GROMACS .gro file of N, CA and C in nm:
model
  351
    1UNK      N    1  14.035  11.585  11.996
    1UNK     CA    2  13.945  11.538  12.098
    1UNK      C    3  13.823  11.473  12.033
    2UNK      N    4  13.755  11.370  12.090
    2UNK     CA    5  13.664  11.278  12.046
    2UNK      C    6  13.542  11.378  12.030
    3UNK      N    7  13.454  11.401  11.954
    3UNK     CA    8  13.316  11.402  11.998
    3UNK      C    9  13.160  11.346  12.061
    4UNK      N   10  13.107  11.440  12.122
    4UNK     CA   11  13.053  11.354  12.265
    4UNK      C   12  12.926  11.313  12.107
    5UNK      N   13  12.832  11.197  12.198
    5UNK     CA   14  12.744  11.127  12.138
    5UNK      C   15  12.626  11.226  12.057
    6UNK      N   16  12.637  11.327  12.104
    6UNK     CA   17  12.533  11.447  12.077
    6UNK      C   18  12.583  11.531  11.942
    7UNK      N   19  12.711  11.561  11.992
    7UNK     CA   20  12.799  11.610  11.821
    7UNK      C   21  12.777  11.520  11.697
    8UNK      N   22  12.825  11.426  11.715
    8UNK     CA   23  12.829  11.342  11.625
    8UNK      C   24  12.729  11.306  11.592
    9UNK      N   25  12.551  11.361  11.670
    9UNK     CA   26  12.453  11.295  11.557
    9UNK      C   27  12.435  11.429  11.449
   10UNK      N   28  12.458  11.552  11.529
   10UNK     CA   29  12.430  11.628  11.457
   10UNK      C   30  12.485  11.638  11.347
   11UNK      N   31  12.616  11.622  11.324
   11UNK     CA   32  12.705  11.664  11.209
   11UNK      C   33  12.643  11.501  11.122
   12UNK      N   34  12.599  11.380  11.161
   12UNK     CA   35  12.554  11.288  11.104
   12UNK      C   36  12.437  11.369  11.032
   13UNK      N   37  12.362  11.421  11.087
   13UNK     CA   38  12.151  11.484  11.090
   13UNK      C   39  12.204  11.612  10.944
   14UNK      N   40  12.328  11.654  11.013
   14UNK     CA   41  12.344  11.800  10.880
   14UNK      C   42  12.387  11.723  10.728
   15UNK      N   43  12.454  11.597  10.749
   15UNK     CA   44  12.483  11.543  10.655
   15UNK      C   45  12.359  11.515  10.557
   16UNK      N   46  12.262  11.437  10.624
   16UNK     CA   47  12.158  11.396  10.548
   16UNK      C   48  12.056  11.464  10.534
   17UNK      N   49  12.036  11.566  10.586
   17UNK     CA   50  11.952  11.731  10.573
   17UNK      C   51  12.022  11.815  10.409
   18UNK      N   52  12.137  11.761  10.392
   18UNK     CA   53  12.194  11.813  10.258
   18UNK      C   54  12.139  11.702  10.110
   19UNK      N   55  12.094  11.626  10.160
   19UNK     CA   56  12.011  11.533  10.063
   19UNK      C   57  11.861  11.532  10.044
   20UNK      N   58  11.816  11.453  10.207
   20UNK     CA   59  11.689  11.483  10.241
   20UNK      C   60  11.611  11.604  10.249
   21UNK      N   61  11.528  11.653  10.165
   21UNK     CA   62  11.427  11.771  10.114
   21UNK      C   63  11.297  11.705  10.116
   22UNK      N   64  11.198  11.744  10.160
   22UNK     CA   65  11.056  11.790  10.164
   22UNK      C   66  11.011  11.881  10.109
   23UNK      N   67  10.931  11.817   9.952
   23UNK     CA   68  10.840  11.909   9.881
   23UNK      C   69  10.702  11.897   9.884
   24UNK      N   70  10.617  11.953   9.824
   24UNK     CA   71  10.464  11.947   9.849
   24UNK      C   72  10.445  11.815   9.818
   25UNK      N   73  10.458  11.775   9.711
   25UNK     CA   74  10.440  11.640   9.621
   25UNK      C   75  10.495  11.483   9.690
   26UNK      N   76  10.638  11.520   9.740
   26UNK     CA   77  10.731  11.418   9.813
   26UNK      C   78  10.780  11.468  10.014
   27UNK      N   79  10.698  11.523  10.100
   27UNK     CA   80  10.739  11.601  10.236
   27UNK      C   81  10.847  11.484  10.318
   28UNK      N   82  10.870  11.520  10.387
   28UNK     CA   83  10.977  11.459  10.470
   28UNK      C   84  10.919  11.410  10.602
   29UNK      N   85  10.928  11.295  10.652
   29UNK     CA   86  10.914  11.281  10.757
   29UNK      C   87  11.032  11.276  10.858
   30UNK      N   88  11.055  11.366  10.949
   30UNK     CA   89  11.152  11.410  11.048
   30UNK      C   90  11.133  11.317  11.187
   31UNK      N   91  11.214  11.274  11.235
   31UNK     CA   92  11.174  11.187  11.367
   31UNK      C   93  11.289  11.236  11.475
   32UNK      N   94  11.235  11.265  11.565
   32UNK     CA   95  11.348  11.285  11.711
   32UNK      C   96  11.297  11.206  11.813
   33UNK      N   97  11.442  11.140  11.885
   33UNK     CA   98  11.406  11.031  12.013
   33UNK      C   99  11.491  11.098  12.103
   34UNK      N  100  11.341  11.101  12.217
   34UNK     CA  101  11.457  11.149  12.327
   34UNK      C  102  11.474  11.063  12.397
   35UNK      N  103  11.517  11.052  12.539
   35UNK     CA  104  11.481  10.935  12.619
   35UNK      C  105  11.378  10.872  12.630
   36UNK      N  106  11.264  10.916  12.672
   36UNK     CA  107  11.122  10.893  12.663
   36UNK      C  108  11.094  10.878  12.577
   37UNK      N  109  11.075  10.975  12.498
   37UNK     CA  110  10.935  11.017  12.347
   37UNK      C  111  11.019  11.015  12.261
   38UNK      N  112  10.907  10.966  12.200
   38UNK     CA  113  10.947  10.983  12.038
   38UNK      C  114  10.839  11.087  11.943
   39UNK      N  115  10.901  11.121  11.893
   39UNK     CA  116  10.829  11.281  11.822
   39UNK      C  117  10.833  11.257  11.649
   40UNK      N  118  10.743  11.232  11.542
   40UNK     CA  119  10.764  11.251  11.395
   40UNK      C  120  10.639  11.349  11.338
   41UNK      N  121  10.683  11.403  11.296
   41UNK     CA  122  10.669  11.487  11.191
   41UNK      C  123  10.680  11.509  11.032
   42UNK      N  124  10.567  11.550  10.970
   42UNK     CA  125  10.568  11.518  10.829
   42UNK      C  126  10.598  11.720  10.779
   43UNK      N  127  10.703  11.711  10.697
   43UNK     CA  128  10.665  11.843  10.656
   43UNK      C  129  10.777  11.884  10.555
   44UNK      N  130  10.664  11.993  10.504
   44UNK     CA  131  10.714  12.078  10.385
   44UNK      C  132  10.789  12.192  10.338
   45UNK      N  133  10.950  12.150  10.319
   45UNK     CA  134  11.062  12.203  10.377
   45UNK      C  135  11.084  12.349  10.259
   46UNK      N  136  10.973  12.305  10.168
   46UNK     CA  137  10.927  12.439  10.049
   46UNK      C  138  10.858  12.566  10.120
   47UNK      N  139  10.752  12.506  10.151
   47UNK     CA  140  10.657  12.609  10.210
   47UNK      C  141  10.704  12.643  10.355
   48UNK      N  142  10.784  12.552  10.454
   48UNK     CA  143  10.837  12.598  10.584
   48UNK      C  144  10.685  12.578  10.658
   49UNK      N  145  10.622  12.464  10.594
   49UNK     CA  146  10.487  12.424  10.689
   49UNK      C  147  10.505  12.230  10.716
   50UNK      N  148  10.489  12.221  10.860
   50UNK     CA  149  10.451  12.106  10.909
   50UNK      C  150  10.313  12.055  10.897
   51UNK      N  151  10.327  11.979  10.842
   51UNK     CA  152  10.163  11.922  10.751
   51UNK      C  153  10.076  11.827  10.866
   52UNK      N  154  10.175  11.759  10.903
   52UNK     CA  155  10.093  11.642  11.062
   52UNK      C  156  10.221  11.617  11.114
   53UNK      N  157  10.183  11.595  11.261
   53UNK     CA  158  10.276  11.557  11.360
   53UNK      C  159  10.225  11.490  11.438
   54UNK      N  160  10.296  11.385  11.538
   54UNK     CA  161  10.273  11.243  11.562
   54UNK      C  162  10.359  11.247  11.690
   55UNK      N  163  10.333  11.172  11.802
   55UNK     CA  164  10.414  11.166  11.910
   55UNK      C  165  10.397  11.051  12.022
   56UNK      N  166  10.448  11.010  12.086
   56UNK     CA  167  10.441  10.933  12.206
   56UNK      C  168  10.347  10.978  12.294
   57UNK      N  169  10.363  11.115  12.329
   57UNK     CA  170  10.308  11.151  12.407
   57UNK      C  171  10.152  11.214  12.379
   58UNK      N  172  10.098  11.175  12.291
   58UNK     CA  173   9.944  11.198  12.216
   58UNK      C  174   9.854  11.097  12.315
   59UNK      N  175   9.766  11.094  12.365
   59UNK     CA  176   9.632  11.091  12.394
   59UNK      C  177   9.649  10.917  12.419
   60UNK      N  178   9.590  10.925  12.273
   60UNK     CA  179   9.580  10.771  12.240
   60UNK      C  180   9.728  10.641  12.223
   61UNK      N  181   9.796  10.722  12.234
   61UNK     CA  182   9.921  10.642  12.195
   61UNK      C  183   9.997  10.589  12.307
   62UNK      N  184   9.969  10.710  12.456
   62UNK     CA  185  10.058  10.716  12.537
   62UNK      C  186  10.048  10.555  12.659
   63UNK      N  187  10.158  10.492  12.717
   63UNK     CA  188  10.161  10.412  12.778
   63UNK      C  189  10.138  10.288  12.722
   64UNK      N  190  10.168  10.276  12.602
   64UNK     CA  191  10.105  10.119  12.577
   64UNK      C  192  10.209  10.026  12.531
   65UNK      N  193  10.279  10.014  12.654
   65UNK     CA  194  10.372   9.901  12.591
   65UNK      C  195  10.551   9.973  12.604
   66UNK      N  196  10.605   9.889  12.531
   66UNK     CA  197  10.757   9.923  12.552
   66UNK      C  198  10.788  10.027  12.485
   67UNK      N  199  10.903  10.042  12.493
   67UNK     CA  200  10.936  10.247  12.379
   67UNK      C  201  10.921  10.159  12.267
   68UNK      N  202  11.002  10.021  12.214
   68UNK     CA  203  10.958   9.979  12.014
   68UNK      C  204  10.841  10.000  12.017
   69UNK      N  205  10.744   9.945  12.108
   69UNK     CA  206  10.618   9.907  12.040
   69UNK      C  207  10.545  10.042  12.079
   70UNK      N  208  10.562  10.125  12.138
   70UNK     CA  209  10.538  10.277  12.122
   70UNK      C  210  10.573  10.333  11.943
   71UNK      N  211  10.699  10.286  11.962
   71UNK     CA  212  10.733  10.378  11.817
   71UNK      C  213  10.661  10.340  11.726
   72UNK      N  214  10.634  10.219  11.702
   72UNK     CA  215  10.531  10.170  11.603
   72UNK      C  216  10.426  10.234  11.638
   73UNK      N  217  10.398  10.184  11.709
   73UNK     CA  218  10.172  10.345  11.709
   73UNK      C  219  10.210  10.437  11.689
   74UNK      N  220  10.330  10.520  11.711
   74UNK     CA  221  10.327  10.655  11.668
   74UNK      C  222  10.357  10.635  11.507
   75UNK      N  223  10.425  10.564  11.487
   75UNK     CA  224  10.488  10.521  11.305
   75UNK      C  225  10.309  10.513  11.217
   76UNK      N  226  10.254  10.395  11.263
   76UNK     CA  227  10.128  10.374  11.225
   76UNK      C  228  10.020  10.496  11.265
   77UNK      N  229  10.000  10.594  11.350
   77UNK     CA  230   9.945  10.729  11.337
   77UNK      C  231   9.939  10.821  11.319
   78UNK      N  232  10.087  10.842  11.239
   78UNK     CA  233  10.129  10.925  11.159
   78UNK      C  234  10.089  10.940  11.006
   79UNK      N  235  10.120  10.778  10.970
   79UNK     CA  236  10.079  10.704  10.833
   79UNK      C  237   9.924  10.748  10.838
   80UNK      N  238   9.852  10.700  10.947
   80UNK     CA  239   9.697  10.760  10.928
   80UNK      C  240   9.693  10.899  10.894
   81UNK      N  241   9.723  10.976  11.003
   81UNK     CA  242   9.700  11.126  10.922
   81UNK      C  243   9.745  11.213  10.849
   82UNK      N  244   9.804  11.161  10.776
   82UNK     CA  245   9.910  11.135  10.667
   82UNK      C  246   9.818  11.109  10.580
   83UNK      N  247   9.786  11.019  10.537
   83UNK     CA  248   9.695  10.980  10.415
   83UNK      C  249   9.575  11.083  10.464
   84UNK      N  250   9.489  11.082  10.520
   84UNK     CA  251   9.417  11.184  10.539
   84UNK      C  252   9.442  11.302  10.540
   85UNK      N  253   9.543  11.385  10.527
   85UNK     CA  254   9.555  11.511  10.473
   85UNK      C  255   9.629  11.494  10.342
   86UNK      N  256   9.611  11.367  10.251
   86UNK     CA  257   9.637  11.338  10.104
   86UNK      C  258   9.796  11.314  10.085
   87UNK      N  259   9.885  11.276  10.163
   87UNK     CA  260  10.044  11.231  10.181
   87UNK      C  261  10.047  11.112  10.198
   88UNK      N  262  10.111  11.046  10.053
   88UNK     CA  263  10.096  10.879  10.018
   88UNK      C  264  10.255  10.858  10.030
   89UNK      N  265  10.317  10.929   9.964
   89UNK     CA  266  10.447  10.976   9.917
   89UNK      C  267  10.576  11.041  10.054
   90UNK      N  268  10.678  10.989  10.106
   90UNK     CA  269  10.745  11.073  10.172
   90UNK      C  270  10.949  11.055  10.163
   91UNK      N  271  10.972  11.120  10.213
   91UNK     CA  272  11.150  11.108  10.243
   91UNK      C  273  11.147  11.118  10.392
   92UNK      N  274  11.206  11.006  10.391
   92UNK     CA  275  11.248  10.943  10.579
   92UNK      C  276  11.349  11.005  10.588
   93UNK      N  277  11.334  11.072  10.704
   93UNK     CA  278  11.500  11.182  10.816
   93UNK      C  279  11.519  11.115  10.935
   94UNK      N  280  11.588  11.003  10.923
   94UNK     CA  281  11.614  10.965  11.036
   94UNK      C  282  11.615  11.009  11.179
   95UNK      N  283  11.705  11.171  11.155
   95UNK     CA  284  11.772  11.283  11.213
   95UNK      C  285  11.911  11.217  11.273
   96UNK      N  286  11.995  11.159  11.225
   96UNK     CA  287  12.137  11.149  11.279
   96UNK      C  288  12.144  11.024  11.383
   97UNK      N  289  11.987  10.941  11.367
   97UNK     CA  290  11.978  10.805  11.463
   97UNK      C  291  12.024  10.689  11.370
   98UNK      N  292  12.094  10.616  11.434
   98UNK     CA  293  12.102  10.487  11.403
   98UNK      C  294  11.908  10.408  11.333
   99UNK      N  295  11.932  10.361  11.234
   99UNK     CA  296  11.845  10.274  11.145
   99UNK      C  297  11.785  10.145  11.255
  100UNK      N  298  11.775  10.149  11.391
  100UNK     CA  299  11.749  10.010  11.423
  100UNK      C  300  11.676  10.050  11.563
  101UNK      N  301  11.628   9.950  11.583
  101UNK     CA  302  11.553  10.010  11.765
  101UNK      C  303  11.425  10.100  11.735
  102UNK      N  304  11.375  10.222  11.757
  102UNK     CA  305  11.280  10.270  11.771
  102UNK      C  306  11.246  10.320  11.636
  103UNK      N  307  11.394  10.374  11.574
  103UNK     CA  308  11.342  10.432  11.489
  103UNK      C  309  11.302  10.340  11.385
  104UNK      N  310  11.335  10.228  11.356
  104UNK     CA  311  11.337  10.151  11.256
  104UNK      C  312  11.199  10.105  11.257
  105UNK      N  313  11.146  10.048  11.419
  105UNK     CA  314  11.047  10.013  11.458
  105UNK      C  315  10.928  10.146  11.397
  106UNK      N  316  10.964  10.262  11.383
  106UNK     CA  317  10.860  10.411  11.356
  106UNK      C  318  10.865  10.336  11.188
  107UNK      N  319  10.951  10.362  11.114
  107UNK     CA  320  10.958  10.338  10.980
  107UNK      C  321  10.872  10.222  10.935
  108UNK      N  322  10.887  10.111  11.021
  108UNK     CA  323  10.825   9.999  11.004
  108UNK      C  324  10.626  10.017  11.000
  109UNK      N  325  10.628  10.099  11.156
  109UNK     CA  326  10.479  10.092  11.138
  109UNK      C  327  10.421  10.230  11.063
  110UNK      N  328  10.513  10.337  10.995
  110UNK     CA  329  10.452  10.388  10.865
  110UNK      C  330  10.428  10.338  10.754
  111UNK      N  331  10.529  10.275  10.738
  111UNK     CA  332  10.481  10.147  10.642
  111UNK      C  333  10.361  10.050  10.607
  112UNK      N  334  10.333  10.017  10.760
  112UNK     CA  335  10.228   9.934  10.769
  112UNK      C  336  10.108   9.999  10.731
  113UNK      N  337  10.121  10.119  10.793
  113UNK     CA  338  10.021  10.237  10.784
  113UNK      C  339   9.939  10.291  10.663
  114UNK      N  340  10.080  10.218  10.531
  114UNK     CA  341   9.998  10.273  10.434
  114UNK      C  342  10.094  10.398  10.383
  115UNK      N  343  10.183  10.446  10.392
  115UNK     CA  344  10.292  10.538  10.336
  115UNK      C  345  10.398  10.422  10.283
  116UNK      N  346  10.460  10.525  10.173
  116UNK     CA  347  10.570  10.494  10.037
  116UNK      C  348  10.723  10.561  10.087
  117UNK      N  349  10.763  10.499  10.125
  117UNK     CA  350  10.919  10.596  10.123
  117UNK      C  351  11.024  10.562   9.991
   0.00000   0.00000   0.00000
């Protein structure tokens, strides 16, 4: 039997969770899309501490524009407090999404932001 769209990211997300690690020096940035929101997170898969987290649904971010150009302000205000709690350095977790559309658009404006993947 096929697996539904939801299986298949996971067993995609466990795949690259066996590569992708977050250390103090190099943390991970984790991203989940739901329908709505988009959610990233920077953190340190050593210590089992989330260092900054970033979302759609934050204050300043919320309503402005289409879900890409959402993902980018959240991509680019992540990158801000990110460098401000001293994280220049990271490993991108897709989480089991396709490379294109929002998330690519998040990657893009961490980038811009001023983070190294």
């Amino acid at each position: 039997m096929a697996l539904t769209k939801n299986e298949r990211r996971i067993r995609i997300k466990n795949r690259i969770r066996k590569v992708v690690s977050g250390t103090e020096t190099r943390p991970r940035l984790a991203v989940f899309r739901s329908n709505k929101e988009i959610y990233a997170q920077i953190v340190d898969d050593v210590n089992g501490k989330t260092l900054v987290a970033s979302s759609s649904r934050d204050k300043d971010i919320a309503a402005k524009g289409n879900k890409v150009e959402v993902a980018a302000l959240v991509g680019k205000s992540i990158a801000e407090k990110a460098l401000k709690a001293g994280v220049e350095t990271i490993a991108f977790d897709r989480g089991g999404y396709l490379y294109h559309g929002r998330i690519k658009s998040l990657a893009e404006g961490a980038r811009e932001g001023g983070l190294k993947f």
